[in-house]
Short mmCIF file of C-alpha atoms and ligand atoms in Angstrom, two decimals:
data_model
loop_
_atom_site.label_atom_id
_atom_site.label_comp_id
_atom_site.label_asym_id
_atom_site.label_seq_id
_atom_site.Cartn_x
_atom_site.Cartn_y
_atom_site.Cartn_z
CA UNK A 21 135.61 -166.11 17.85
CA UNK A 22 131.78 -165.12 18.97
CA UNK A 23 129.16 -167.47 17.51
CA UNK A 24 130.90 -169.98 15.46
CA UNK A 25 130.31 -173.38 15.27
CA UNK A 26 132.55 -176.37 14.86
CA UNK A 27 130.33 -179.22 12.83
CA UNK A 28 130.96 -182.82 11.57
CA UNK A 29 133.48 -183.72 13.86
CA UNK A 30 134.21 -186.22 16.61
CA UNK A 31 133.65 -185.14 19.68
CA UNK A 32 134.97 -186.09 23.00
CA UNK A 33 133.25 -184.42 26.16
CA UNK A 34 135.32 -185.44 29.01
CA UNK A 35 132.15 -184.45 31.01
CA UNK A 36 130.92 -186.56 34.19
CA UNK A 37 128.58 -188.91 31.84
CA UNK A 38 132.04 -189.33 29.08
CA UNK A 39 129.79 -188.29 26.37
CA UNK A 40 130.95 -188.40 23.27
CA UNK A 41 129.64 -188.07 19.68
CA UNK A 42 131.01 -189.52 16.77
CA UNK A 43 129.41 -187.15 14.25
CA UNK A 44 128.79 -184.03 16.23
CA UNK A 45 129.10 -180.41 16.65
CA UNK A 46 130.45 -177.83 19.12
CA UNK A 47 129.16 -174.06 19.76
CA UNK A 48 131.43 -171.35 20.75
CA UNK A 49 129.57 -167.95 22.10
CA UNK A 50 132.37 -165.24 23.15
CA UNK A 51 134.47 -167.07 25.49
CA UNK A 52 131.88 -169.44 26.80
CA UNK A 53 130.68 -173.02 25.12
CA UNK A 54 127.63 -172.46 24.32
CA UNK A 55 125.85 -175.97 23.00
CA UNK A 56 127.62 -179.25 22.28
CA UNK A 57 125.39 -182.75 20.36
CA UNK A 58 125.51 -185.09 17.74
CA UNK A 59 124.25 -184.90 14.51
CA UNK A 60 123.68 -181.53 12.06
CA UNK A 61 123.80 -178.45 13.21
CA UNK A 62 120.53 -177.09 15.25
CA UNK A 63 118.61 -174.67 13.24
CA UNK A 64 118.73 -171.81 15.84
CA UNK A 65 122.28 -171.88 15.69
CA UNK A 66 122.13 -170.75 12.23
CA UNK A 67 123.43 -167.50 12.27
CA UNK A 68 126.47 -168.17 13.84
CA UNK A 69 130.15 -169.25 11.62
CA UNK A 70 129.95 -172.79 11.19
CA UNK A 71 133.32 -175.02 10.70
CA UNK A 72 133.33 -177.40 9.08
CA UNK A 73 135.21 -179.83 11.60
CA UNK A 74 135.02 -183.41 9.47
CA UNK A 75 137.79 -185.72 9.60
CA UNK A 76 138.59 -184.23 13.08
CA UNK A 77 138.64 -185.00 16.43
CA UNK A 78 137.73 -182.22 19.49
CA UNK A 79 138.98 -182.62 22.70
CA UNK A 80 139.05 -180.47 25.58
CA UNK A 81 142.40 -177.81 25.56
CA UNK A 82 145.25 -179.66 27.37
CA UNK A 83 146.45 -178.80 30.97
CA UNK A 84 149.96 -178.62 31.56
CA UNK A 85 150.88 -179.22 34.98
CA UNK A 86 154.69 -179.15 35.58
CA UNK A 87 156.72 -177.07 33.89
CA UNK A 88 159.55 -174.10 33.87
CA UNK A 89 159.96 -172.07 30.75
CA UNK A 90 163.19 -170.79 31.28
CA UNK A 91 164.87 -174.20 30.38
CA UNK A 92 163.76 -173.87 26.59
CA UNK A 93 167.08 -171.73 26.35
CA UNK A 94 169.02 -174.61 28.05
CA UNK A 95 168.21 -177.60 25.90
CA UNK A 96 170.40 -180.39 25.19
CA UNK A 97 172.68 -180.48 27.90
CA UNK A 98 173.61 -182.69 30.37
CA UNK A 99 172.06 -185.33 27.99
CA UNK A 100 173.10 -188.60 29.67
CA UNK A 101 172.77 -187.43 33.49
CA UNK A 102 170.63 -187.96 36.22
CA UNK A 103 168.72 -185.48 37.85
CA UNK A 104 171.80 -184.64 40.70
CA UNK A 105 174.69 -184.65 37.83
CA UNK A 106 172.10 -182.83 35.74
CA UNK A 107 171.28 -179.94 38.08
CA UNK A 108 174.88 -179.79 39.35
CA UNK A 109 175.78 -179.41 35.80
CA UNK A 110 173.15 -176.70 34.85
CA UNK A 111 172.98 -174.61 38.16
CA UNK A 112 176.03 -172.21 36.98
CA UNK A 113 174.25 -172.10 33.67
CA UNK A 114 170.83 -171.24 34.88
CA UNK A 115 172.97 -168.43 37.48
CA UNK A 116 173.76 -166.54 34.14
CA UNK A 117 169.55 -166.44 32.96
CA UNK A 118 168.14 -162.59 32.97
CA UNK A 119 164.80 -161.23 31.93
CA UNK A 120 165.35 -161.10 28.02
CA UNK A 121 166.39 -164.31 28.03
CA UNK A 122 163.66 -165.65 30.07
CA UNK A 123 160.91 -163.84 28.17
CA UNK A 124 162.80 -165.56 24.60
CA UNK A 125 162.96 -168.57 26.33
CA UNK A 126 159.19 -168.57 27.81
CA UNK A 127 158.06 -167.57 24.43
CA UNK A 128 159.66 -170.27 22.17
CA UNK A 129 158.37 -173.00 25.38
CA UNK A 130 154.64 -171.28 25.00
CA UNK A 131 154.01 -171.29 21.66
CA UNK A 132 155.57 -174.57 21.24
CA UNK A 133 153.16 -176.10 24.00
CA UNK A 134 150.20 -174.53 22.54
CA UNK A 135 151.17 -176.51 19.13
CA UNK A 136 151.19 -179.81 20.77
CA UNK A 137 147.58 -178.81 21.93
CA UNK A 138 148.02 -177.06 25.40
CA UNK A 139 145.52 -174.37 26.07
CA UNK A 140 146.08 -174.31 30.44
CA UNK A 141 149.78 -173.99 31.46
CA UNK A 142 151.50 -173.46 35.27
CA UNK A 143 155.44 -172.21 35.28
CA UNK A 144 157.39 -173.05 38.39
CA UNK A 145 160.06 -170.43 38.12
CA UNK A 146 162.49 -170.68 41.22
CA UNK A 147 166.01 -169.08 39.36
CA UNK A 148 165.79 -165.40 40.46
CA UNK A 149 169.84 -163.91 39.75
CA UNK A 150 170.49 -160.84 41.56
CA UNK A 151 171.00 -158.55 38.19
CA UNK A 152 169.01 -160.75 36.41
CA UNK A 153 165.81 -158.28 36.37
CA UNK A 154 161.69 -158.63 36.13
CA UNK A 155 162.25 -162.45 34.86
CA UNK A 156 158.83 -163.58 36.60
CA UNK A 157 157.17 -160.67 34.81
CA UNK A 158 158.46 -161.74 31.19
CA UNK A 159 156.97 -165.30 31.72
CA UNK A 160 153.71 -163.71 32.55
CA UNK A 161 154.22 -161.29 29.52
CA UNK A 162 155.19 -164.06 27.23
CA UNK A 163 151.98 -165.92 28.03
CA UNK A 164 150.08 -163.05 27.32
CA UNK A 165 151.84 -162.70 24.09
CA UNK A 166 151.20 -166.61 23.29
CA UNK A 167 147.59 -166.16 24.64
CA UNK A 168 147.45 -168.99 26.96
CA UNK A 169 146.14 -169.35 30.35
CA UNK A 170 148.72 -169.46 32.88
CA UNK A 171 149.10 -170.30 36.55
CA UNK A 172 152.91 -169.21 36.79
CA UNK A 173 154.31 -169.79 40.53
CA UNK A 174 157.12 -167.71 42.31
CA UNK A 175 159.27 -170.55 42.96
CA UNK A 176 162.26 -170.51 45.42
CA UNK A 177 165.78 -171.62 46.68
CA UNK A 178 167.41 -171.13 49.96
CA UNK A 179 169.13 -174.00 50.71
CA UNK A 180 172.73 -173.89 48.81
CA UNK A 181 175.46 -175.76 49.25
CA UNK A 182 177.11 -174.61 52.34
CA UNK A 183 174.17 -175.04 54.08
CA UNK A 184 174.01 -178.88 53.14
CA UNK A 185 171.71 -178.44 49.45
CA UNK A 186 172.26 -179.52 46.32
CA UNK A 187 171.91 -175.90 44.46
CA UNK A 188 175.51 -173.63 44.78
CA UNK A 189 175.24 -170.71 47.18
CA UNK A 190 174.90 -168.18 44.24
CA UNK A 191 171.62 -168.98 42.80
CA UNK A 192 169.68 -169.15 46.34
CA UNK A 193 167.99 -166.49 47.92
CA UNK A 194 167.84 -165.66 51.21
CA UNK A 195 164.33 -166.01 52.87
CA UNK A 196 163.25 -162.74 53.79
CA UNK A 197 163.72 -161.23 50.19
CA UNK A 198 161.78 -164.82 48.86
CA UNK A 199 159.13 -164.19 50.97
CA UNK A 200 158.93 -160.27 50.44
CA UNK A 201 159.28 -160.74 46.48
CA UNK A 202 156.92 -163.44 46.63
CA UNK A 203 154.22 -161.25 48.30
CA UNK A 204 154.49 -158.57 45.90
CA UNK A 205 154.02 -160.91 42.82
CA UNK A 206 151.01 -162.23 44.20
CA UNK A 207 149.81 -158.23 44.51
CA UNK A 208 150.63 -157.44 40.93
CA UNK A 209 149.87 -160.33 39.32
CA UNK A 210 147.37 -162.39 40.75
CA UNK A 211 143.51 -162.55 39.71
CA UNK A 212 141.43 -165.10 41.47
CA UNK A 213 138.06 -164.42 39.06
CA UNK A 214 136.25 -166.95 37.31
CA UNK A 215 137.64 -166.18 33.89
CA UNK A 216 141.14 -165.90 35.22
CA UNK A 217 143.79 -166.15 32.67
CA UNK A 218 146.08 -165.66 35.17
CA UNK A 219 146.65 -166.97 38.61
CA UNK A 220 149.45 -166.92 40.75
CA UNK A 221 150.88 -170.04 43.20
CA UNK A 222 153.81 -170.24 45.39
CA UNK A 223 156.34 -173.25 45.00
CA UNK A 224 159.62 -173.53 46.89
CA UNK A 225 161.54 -175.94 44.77
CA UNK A 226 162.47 -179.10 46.59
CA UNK A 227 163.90 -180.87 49.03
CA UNK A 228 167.06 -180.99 49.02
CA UNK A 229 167.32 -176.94 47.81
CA UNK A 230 164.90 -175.29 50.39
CA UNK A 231 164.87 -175.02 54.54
CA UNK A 232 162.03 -175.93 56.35
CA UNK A 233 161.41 -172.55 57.48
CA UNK A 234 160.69 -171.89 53.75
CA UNK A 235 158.30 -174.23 52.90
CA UNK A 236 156.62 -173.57 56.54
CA UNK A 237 156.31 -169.79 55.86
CA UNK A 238 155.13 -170.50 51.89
CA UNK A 239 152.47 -172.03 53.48
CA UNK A 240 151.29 -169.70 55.45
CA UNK A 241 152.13 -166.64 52.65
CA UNK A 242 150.03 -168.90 50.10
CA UNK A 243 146.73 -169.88 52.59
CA UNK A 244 146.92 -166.24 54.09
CA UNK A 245 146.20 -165.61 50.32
CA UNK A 246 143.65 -168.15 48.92
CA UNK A 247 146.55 -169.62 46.93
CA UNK A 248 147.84 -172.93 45.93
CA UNK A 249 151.11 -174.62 46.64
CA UNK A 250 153.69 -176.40 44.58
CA UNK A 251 156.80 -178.18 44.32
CA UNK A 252 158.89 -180.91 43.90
CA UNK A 253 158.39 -184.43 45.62
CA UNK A 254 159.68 -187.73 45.20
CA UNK A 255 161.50 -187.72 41.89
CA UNK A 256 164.37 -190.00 42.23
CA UNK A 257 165.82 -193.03 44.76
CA UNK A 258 168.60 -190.47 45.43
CA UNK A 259 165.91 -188.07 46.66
CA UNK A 260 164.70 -190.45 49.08
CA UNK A 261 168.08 -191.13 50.42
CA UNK A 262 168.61 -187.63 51.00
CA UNK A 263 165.47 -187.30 53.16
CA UNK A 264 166.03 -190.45 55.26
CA UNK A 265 169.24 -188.79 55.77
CA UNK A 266 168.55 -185.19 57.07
CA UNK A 267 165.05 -185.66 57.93
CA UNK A 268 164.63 -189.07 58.78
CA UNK A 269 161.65 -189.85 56.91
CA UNK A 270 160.44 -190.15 53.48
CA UNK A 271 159.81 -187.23 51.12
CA UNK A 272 156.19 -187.41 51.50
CA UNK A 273 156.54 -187.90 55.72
CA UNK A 274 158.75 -184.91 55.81
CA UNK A 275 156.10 -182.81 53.78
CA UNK A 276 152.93 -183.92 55.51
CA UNK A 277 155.17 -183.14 58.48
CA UNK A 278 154.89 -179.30 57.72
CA UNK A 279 151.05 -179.62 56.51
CA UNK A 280 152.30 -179.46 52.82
CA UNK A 281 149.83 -182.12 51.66
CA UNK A 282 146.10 -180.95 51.26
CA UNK A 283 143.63 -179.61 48.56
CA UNK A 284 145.69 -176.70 47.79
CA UNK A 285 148.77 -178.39 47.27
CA UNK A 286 150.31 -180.41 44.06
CA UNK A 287 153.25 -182.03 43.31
CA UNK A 288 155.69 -182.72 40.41
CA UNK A 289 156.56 -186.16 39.83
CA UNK A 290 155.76 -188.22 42.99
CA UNK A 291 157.41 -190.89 41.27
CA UNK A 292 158.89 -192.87 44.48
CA UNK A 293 155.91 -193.15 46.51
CA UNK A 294 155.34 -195.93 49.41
CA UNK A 295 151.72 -197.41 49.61
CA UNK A 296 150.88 -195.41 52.80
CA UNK A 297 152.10 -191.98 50.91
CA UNK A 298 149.70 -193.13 48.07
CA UNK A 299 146.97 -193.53 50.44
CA UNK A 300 147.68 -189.83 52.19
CA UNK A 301 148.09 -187.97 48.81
CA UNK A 302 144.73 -189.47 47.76
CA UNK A 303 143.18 -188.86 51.27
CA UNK A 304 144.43 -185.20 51.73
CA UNK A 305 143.23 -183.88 48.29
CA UNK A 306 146.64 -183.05 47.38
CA UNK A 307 147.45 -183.27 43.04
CA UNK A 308 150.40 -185.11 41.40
CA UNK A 309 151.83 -183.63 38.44
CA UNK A 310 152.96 -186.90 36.51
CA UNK A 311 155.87 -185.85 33.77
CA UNK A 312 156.29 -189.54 32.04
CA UNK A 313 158.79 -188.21 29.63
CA UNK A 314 161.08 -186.08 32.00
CA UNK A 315 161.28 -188.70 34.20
CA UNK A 316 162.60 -191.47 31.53
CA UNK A 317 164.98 -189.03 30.09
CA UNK A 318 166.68 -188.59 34.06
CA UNK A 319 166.17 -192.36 34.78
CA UNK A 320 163.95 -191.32 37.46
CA UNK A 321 161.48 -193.97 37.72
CA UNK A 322 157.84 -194.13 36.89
CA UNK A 323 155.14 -192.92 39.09
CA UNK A 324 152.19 -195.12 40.47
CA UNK A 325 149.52 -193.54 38.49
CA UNK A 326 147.06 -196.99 38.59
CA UNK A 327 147.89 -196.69 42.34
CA UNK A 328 147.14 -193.17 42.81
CA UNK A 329 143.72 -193.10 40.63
CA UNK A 330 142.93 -196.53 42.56
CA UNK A 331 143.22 -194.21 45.74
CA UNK A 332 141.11 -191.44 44.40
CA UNK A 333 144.05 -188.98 43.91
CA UNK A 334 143.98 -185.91 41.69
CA UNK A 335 146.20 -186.57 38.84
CA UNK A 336 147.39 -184.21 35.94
CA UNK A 337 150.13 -184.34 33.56
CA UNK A 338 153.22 -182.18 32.85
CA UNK A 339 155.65 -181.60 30.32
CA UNK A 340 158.40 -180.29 32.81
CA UNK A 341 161.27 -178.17 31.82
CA UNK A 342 162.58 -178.31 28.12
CA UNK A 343 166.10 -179.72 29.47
CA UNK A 344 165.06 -182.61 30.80
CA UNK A 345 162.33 -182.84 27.95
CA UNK A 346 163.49 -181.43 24.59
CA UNK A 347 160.48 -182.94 22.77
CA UNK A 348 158.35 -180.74 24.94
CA UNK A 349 154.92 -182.18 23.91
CA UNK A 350 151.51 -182.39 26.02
CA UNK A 351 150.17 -184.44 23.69
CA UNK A 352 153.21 -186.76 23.92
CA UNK A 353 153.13 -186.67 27.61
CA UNK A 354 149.35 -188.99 27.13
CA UNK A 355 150.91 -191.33 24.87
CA UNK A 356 154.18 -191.87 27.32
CA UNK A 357 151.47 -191.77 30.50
CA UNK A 358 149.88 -194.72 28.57
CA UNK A 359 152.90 -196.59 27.33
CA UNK A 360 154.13 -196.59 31.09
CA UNK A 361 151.31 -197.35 32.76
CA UNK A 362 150.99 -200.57 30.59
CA UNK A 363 154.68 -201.34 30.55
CA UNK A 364 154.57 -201.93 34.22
CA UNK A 365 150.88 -202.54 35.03
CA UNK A 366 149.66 -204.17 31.97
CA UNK A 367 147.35 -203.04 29.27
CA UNK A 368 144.18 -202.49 31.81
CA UNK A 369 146.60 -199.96 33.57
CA UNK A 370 145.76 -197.11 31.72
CA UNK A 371 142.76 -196.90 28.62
CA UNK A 372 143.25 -193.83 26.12
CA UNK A 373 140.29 -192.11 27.25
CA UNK A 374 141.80 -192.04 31.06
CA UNK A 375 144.91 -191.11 29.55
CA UNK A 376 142.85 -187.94 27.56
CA UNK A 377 141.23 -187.61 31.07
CA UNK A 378 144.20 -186.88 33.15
CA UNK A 379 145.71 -184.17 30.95
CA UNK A 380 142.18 -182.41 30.64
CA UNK A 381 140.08 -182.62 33.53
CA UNK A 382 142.58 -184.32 35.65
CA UNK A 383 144.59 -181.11 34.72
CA UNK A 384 142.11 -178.54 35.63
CA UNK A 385 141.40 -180.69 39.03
CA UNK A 386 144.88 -180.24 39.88
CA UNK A 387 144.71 -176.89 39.25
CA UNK A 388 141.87 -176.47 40.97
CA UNK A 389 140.11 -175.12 37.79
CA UNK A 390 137.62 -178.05 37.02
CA UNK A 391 134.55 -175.92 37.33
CA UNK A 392 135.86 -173.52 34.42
CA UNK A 393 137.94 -175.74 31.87
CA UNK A 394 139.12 -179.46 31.39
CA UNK A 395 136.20 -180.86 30.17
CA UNK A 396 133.67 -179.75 27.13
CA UNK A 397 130.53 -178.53 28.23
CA UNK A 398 127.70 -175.98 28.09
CA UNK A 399 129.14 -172.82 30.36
CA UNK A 400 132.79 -173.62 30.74
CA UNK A 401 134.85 -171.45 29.22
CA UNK A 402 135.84 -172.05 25.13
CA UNK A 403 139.39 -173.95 25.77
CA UNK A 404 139.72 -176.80 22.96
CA UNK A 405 141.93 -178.28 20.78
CA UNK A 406 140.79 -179.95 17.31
CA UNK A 407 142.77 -182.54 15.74
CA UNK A 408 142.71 -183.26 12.00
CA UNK A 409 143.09 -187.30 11.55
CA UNK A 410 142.00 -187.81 8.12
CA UNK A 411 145.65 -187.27 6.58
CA UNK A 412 148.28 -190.15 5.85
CA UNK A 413 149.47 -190.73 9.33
CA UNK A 414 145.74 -191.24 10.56
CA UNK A 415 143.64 -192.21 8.02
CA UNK A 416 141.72 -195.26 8.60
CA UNK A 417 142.39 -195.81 12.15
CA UNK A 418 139.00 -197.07 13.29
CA UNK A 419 139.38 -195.46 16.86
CA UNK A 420 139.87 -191.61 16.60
CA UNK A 421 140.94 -191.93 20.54
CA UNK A 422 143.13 -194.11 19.87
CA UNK A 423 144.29 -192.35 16.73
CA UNK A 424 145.22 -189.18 18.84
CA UNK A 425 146.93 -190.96 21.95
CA UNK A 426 148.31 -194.04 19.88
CA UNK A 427 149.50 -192.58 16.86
CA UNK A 428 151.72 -190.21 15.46
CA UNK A 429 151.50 -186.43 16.43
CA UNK A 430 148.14 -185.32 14.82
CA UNK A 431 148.20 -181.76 12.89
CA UNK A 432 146.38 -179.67 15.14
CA UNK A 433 143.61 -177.59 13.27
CA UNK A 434 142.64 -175.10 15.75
CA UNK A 435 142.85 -174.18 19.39
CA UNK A 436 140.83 -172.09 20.91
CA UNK A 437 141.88 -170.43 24.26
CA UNK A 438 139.40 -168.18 26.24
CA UNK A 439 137.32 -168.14 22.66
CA UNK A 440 139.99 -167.11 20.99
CA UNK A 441 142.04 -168.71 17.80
CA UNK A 442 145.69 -168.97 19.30
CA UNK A 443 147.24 -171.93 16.89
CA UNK A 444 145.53 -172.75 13.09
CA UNK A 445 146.44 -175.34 10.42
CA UNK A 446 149.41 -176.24 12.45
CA UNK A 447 150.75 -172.53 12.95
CA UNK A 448 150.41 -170.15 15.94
CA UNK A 449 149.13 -167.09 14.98
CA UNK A 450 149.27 -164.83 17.85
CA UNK A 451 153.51 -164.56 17.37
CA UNK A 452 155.77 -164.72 14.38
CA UNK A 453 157.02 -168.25 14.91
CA UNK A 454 160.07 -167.65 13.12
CA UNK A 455 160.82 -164.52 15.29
CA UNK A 456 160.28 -166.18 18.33
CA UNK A 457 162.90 -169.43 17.24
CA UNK A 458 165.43 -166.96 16.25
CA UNK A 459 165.09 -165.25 19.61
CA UNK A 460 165.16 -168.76 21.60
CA UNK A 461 168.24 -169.60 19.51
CA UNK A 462 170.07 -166.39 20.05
CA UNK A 463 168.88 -166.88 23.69
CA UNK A 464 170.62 -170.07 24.15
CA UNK A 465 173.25 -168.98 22.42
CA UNK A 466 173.72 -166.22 25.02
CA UNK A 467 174.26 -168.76 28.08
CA UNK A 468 176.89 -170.92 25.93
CA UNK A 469 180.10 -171.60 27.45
ZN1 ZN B 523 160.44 -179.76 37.45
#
């Protein structure tokens, strides 16, 4: 979309100063924001497209932060479980995945994202059957498909359960082919340029399903590489238990233990944090990926996020996997990291615009992409979502903030990723949306029994 402009509309910056203009415009040069004010549209800017935006609200492109893909095919099970009795239940399920299934699965997940205004997304893909082919490659090729950006990470097992983990022996790997596939992914795949709309992490998955030789040679396979780390930390109290147990510390003691916390590292969840792990998180650089929704569907707990932005942490927000999260919405995700902040903090816990702020910029920081997306200004690259509020379930709401993160789910009018038109009116454009469902369903379908 070269030289258009999107005029009339309200618009919130996320920049350093929180500028924000209630009647303003927003210019788009190839892939690139070009100008952003309030008020008509500047003269010279004549000659470009102008849209008119009124009655809607631009915001930054969401960041997803936590998420696997592959789980859109395994919705709906294990509905009442925790996370142990959930995983134990949908290990043997997740053993039977393969690459069409991922790529139908990682499709459906995308697009749907990018409807709830997601323009940034990671994958933490750690399922990797023996026969089960190139499934990496098809979330990568599914992304390109969608057209968002993507920070996909070669996840890992090694730990099963005759070795003491939670996962059964036949969907870990053994280390040497982890850390040899792993290598070659970040070869073929990886592309660490300013534009990137693709770049590659490393994320062992947790705990309780990975050795410490693993996580201690990810490490070294990630920095050796000018990568970033992920994975799991401190989801549940039975999580904690397990690491007092075999390690003899907490989660975030046994981590720091290996050098797993610092500016290249996030984590998923961090829900059960002690004040002195909330004070080392912040201190070390290291993100939190904060997935209100998954969490209260597993009766996890709630993560400190008051704490943790008190401290200076980086914090983003996730969607996580589709099974513990069939609603699957980013947008949703700042309404539930709002409602639980307050619940337990009390309404100065969280305002809307911090809410906005952690799944945009607090995303991209996270990411370690704040210098390129996450916030709307001059020179970053064209990632933004517009929201239309002027229709019956917004109309009227004096705060369009407030409208977006406290109300229903706003149609989304456009999103832009890279400068480019991926959803419109409410429909994604860049798939056939009813191709892709009946693919997801027959993909499901496929792992029944
Ligand atoms: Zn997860």
């Amino acid at each position: 979309m070269t030289g258009t402009v999107l005029r009339g509309c309200h618009v919130l910056t996320m920049n350093p100063r929180a500028d924000e203009y209630p009647d303003g415009y927003v210019a788009v040069g190839g892939n690139r924001i070009t100008e952003i004010g309030e008020g008509p549209v500047p003269d010279h800017l004549g000659a470009a497209r102008v849209v008119d935006a009124s009655g809607c609200l631009v915001t930054p492109g969401l960041v997803n932060t936590h998420d696997h893909l592959y789980q859109w095919a395994t919705r709906g099970r294990a509905v009442d479980s925790g996370l142990f009795g959930w995983l134990t239940e949908l290990y043997p399920v997740w053993a039977r995945i393969d690459e069409p299934v991922v790529r139908a699965a990682a499709t459906g997940a995308l697009a749907w994202l990018a409807r709830t205004g997601c323009t940034s997304t990671m994958d933490h893909h750690y399922v990797f059957p023996a026969d089960g082919g190139d499934v990496l490659g098809a979330t990568i090729e599914a992304a390109a498909a969608v057209g968002l950006r993507f920070h996909p990470t070669r996840g890992s097992m090694d730990l099963g359960e005759s070795a003491g983990g939670l996962p059964p022996d036949d969907v870990v790997e053994d280390i040497d082919a982890i850390m040899t596939a792993t290598q070659a992914a970040i070869e073929r795949f990886h592309d660490p340029s300013p534009e990137s709309m693709l770049r590659l992490g490393v994320a062992p998955c947790s705990p309780f399903s990975v050795t410490r030789d693993l996580l201690t040679e990810s490490a070294a396979l990630a920095r050796g590489a000018g990568i970033r780390l992920h994975t799991h930390l401190a989801e549940t109290a039975d999580e904690d238990d397990y690491c007092r147990e075999h390690f003899g510390c907490t989660p975030a003691e046994y981590l720091d233990s290996l050098d797993w916390l610092g500016d290249d590292v996030w984590l998923a969840h961090a829900v059960h944090l002690d004040d002195p792990a909330v004070a080392r998180i912040a201190a070390t650089g290291t993100g939190v990926a904060h997935c209100p929704t998954s969490n209260a569907r597993l009766g996890a707990g709630i993560c400190r996020t008051r704490a943790l932005l008190d401290a200076g942490a980086r914090v983003g927000l996730g969607v996580d996997g589709a099974a513990s999260n069939e609603s699957r919405s980013l947008r949703g995700e700042v309404s539930a990291a709002t409602a639980f902040a307050r619940a337990t903090g009390g309404a100065g816990a969280m305002s809307v615009r911090d809410a906005v702020g952690l799944a945009t910029i607090g995303g991209a920081r996270v990411l370690g992409r704040d210098a390129e997306i996450g916030s709307l200004e001059p020179g970053k690259l064209a990632d933004l979502a517009l929201w239309r509020l002027d229709t019956l379930p917004h109309a009227g709401i004096a705060d369009p903030v407030a409208a977006l993160v406290l109300g229903p789910p706003p149609p989304l009018e456009l999103l832009l990723v890279n400068g480019e038109v991926v959803v419109e009116r409410d429909r994604v454009v860049t798939v056939d949306e009813r191709q892709v469902a009946d693919a997801a369903r027959r993909a499901s379908e496929s792992l029944a029994g």
